[in-house]
mmCIF file of C-alpha atoms in Angstrom:
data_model
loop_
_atom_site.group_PDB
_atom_site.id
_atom_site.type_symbol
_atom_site.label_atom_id
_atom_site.label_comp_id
_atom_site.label_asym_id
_atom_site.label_seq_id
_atom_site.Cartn_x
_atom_site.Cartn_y
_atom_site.Cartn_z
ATOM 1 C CA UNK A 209 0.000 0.000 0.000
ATOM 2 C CA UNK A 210 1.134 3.713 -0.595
ATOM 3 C CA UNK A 211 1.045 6.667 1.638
ATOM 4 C CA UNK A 212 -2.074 8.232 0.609
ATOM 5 C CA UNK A 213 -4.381 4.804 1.527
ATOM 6 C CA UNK A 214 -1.775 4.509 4.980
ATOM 7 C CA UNK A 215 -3.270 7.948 5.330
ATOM 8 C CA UNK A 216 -6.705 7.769 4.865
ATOM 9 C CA UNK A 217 -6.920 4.845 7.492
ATOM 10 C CA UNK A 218 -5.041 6.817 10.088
ATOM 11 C CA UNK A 219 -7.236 9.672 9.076
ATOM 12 C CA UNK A 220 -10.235 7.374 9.413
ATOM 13 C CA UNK A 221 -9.156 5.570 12.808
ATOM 14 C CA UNK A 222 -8.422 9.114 14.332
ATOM 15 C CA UNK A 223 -11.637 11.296 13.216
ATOM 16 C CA UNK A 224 -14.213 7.984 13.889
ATOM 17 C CA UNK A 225 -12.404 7.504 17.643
ATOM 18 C CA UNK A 226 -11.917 11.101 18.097
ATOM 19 C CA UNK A 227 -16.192 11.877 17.143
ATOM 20 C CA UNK A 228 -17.166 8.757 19.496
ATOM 21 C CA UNK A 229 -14.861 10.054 22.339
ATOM 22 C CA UNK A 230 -16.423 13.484 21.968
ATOM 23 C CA UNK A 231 -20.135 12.540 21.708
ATOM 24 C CA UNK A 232 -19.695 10.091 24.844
ATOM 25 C CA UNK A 233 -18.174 12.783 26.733
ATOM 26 C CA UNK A 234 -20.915 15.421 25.793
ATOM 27 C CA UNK A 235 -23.509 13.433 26.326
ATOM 28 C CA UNK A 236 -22.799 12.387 29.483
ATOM 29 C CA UNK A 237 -21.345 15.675 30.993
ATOM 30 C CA UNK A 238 -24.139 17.448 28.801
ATOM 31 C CA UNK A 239 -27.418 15.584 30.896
ATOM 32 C CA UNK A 240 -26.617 17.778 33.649
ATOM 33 C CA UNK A 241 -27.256 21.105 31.511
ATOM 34 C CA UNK A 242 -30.067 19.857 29.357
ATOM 35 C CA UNK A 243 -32.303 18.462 32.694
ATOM 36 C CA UNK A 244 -31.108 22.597 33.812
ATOM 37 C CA UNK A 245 -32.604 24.244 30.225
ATOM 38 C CA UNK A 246 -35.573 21.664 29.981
ATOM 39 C CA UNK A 247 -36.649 21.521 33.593
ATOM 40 C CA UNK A 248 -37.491 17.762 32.871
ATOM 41 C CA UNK A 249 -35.336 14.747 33.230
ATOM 42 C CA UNK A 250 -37.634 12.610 30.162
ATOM 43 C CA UNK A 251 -37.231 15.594 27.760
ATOM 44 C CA UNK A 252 -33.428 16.663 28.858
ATOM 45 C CA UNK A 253 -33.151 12.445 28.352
ATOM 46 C CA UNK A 254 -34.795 12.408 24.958
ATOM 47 C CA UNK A 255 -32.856 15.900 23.733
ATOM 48 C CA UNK A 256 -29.240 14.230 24.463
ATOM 49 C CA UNK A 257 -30.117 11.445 22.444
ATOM 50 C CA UNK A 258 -31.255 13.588 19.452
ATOM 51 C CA UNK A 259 -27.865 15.559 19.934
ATOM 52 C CA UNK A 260 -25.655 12.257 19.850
ATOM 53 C CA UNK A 261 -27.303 11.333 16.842
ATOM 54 C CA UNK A 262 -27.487 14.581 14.885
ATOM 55 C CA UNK A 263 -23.429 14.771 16.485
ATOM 56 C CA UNK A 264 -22.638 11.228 14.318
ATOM 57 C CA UNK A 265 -23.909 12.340 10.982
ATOM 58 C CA UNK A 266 -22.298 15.920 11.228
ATOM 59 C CA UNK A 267 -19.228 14.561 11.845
ATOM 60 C CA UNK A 268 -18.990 11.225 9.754
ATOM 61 C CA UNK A 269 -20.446 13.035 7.139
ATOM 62 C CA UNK A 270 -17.690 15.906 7.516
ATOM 63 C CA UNK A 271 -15.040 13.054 8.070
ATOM 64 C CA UNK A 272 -16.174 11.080 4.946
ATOM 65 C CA UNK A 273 -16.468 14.200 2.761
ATOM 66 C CA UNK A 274 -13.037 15.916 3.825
ATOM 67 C CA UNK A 275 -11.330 12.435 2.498
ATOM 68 C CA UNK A 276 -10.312 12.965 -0.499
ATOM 69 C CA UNK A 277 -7.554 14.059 -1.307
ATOM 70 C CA UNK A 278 -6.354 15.655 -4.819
ATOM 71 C CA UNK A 279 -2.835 16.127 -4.266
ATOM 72 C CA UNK A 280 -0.647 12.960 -4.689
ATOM 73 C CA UNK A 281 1.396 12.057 -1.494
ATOM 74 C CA UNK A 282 4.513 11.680 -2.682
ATOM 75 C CA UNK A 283 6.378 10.424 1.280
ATOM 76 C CA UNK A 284 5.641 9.691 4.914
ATOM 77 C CA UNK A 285 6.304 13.680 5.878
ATOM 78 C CA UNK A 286 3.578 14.675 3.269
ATOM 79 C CA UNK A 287 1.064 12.032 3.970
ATOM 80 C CA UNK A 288 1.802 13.358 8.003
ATOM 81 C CA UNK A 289 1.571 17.029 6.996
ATOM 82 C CA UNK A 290 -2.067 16.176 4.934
ATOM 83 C CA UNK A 291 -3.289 14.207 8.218
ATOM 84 C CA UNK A 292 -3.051 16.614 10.388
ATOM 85 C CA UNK A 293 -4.480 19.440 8.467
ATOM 86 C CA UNK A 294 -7.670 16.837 8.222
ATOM 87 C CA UNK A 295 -7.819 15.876 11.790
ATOM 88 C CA UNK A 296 -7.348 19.878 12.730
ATOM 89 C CA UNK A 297 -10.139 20.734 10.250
ATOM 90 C CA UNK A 298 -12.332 17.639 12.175
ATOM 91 C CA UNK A 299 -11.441 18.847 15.570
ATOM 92 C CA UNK A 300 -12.411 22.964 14.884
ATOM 93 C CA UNK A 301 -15.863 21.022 13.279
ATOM 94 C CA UNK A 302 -16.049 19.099 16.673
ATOM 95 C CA UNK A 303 -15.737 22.604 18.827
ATOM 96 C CA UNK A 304 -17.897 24.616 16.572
ATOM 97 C CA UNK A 305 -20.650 22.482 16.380
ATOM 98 C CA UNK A 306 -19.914 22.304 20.602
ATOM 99 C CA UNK A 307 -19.992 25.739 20.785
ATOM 100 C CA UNK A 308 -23.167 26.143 18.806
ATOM 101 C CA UNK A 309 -24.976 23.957 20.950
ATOM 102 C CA UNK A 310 -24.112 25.755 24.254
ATOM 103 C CA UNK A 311 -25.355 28.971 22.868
ATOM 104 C CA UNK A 312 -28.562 27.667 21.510
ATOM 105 C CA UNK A 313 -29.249 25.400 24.248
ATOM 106 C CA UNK A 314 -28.611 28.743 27.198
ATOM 107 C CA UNK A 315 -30.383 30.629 24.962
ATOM 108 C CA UNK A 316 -33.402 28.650 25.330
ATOM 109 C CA UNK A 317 -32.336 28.641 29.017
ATOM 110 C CA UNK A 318 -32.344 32.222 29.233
ATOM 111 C CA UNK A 319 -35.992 32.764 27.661
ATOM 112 C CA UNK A 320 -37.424 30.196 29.694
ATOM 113 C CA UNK A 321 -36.225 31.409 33.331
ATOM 114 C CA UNK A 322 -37.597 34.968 31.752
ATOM 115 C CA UNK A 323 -40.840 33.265 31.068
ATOM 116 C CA UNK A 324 -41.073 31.567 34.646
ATOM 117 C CA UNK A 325 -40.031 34.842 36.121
ATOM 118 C CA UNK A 326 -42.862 36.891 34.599
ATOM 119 C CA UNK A 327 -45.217 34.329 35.893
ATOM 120 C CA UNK A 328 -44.769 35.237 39.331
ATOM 121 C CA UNK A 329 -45.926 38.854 39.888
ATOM 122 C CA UNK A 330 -44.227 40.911 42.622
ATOM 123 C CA UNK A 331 -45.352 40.765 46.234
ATOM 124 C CA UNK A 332 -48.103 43.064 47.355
ATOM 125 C CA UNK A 333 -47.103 46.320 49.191
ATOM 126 C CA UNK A 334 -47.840 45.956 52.881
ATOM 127 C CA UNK A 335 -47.724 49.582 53.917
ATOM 128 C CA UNK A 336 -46.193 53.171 52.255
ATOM 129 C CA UNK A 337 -43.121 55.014 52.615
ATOM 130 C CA UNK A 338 -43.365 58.549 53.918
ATOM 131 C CA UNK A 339 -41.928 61.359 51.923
ATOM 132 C CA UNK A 340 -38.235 62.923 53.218
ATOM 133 C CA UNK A 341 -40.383 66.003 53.966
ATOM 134 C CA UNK A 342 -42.331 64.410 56.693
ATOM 135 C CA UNK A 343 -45.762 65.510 55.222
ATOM 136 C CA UNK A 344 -47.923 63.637 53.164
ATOM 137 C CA UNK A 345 -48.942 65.139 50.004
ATOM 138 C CA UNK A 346 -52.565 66.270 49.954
ATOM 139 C CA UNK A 347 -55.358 63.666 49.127
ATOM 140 C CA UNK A 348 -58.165 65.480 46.410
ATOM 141 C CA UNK A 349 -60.587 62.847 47.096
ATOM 142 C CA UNK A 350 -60.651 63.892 50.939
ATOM 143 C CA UNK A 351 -58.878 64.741 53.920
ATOM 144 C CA UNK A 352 -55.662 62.503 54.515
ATOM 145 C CA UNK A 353 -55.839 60.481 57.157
ATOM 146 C CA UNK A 354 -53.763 60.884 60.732
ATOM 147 C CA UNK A 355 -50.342 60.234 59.842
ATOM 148 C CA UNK A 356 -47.695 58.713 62.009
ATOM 149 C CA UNK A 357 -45.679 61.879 63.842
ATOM 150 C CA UNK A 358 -42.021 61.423 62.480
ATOM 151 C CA UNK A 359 -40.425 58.913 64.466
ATOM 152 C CA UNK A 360 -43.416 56.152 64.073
ATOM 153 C CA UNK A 361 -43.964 53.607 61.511
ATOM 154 C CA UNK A 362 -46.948 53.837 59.302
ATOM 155 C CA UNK A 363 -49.615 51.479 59.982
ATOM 156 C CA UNK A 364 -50.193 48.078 58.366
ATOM 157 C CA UNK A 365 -53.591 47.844 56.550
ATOM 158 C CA UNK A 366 -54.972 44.643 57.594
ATOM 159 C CA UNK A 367 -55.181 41.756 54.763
#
């Protein structure tokens, strides 16, 4: 055998085991932030293992499309030199497509703890806050009530 097919099955061994490694490690380490973003074990459970999946035919599609290669391999050093540019160009597809998944995924984080946050309205006030000029302002609809002399705390309507 030549260089160039002793190069395309290192290629192959090391972008395959390299993917697998990847995906097993994401997925496992991953569960923790999906059950966070989904707030639900079966979904975070069923979202990793669309994300393995659609991970494997990036990847081996990348790896089996990035292959070929035009130039002829004349020595070891070249065939070397070619491998690595192909494995580089796998791993930067590995960490992109990583990347892009961590943004999407807190992104959906983010708008759901917004959602659940604007669920819950604020708590009720339980009394008032006397102006710094220790007079209430004037009520049009009557006389103002008795206020607290300065010193005192207002008191609490009854709920």
């Amino acid at each position: 055998m030549d260089a160039k097919v002793w190069m395309y099955l290192a290629y192959l061994t090391v972008s395959i085991g390299l993917t697998v490694w990847v995906a097993r490690a994401l997925s496992r380490n991953g569960l923790v932030f999906l059950e966070d973003v989904f707030a639900d074990k079966r979904l975070a459970d069923a979202v990793n293992s669309l994300l393995v999946v659609g991970f494997y035919l990036l990847n081996l599609g990348y790896v089996t499309v990035a292959m070929k290669e035009a130039d002829p391999v004349g020595d070891t050093s070249q065939a070397l030199e070619q491998l690595s540019m192909k494995v580089g160009l796998v791993l930067l597809v590995l960490g992109a497509l990583h990347f892009f998944n961590v943004f999407a995924l807190g992104r959906y984080r983010r708008g759901r703890l917004r959602q659940q946050a604007a669920a819950h309205p604020p708590l009720a006030p339980v009394g008032y806050l006397l102006p710094q000029g220790g007079s209430r302002p004037a009520n049009p609809a009557g006389p103002a009530p008795a206020g607290p002399t300065p010193g005192q705390t207002p008191p609490v309507p009854p709920r």
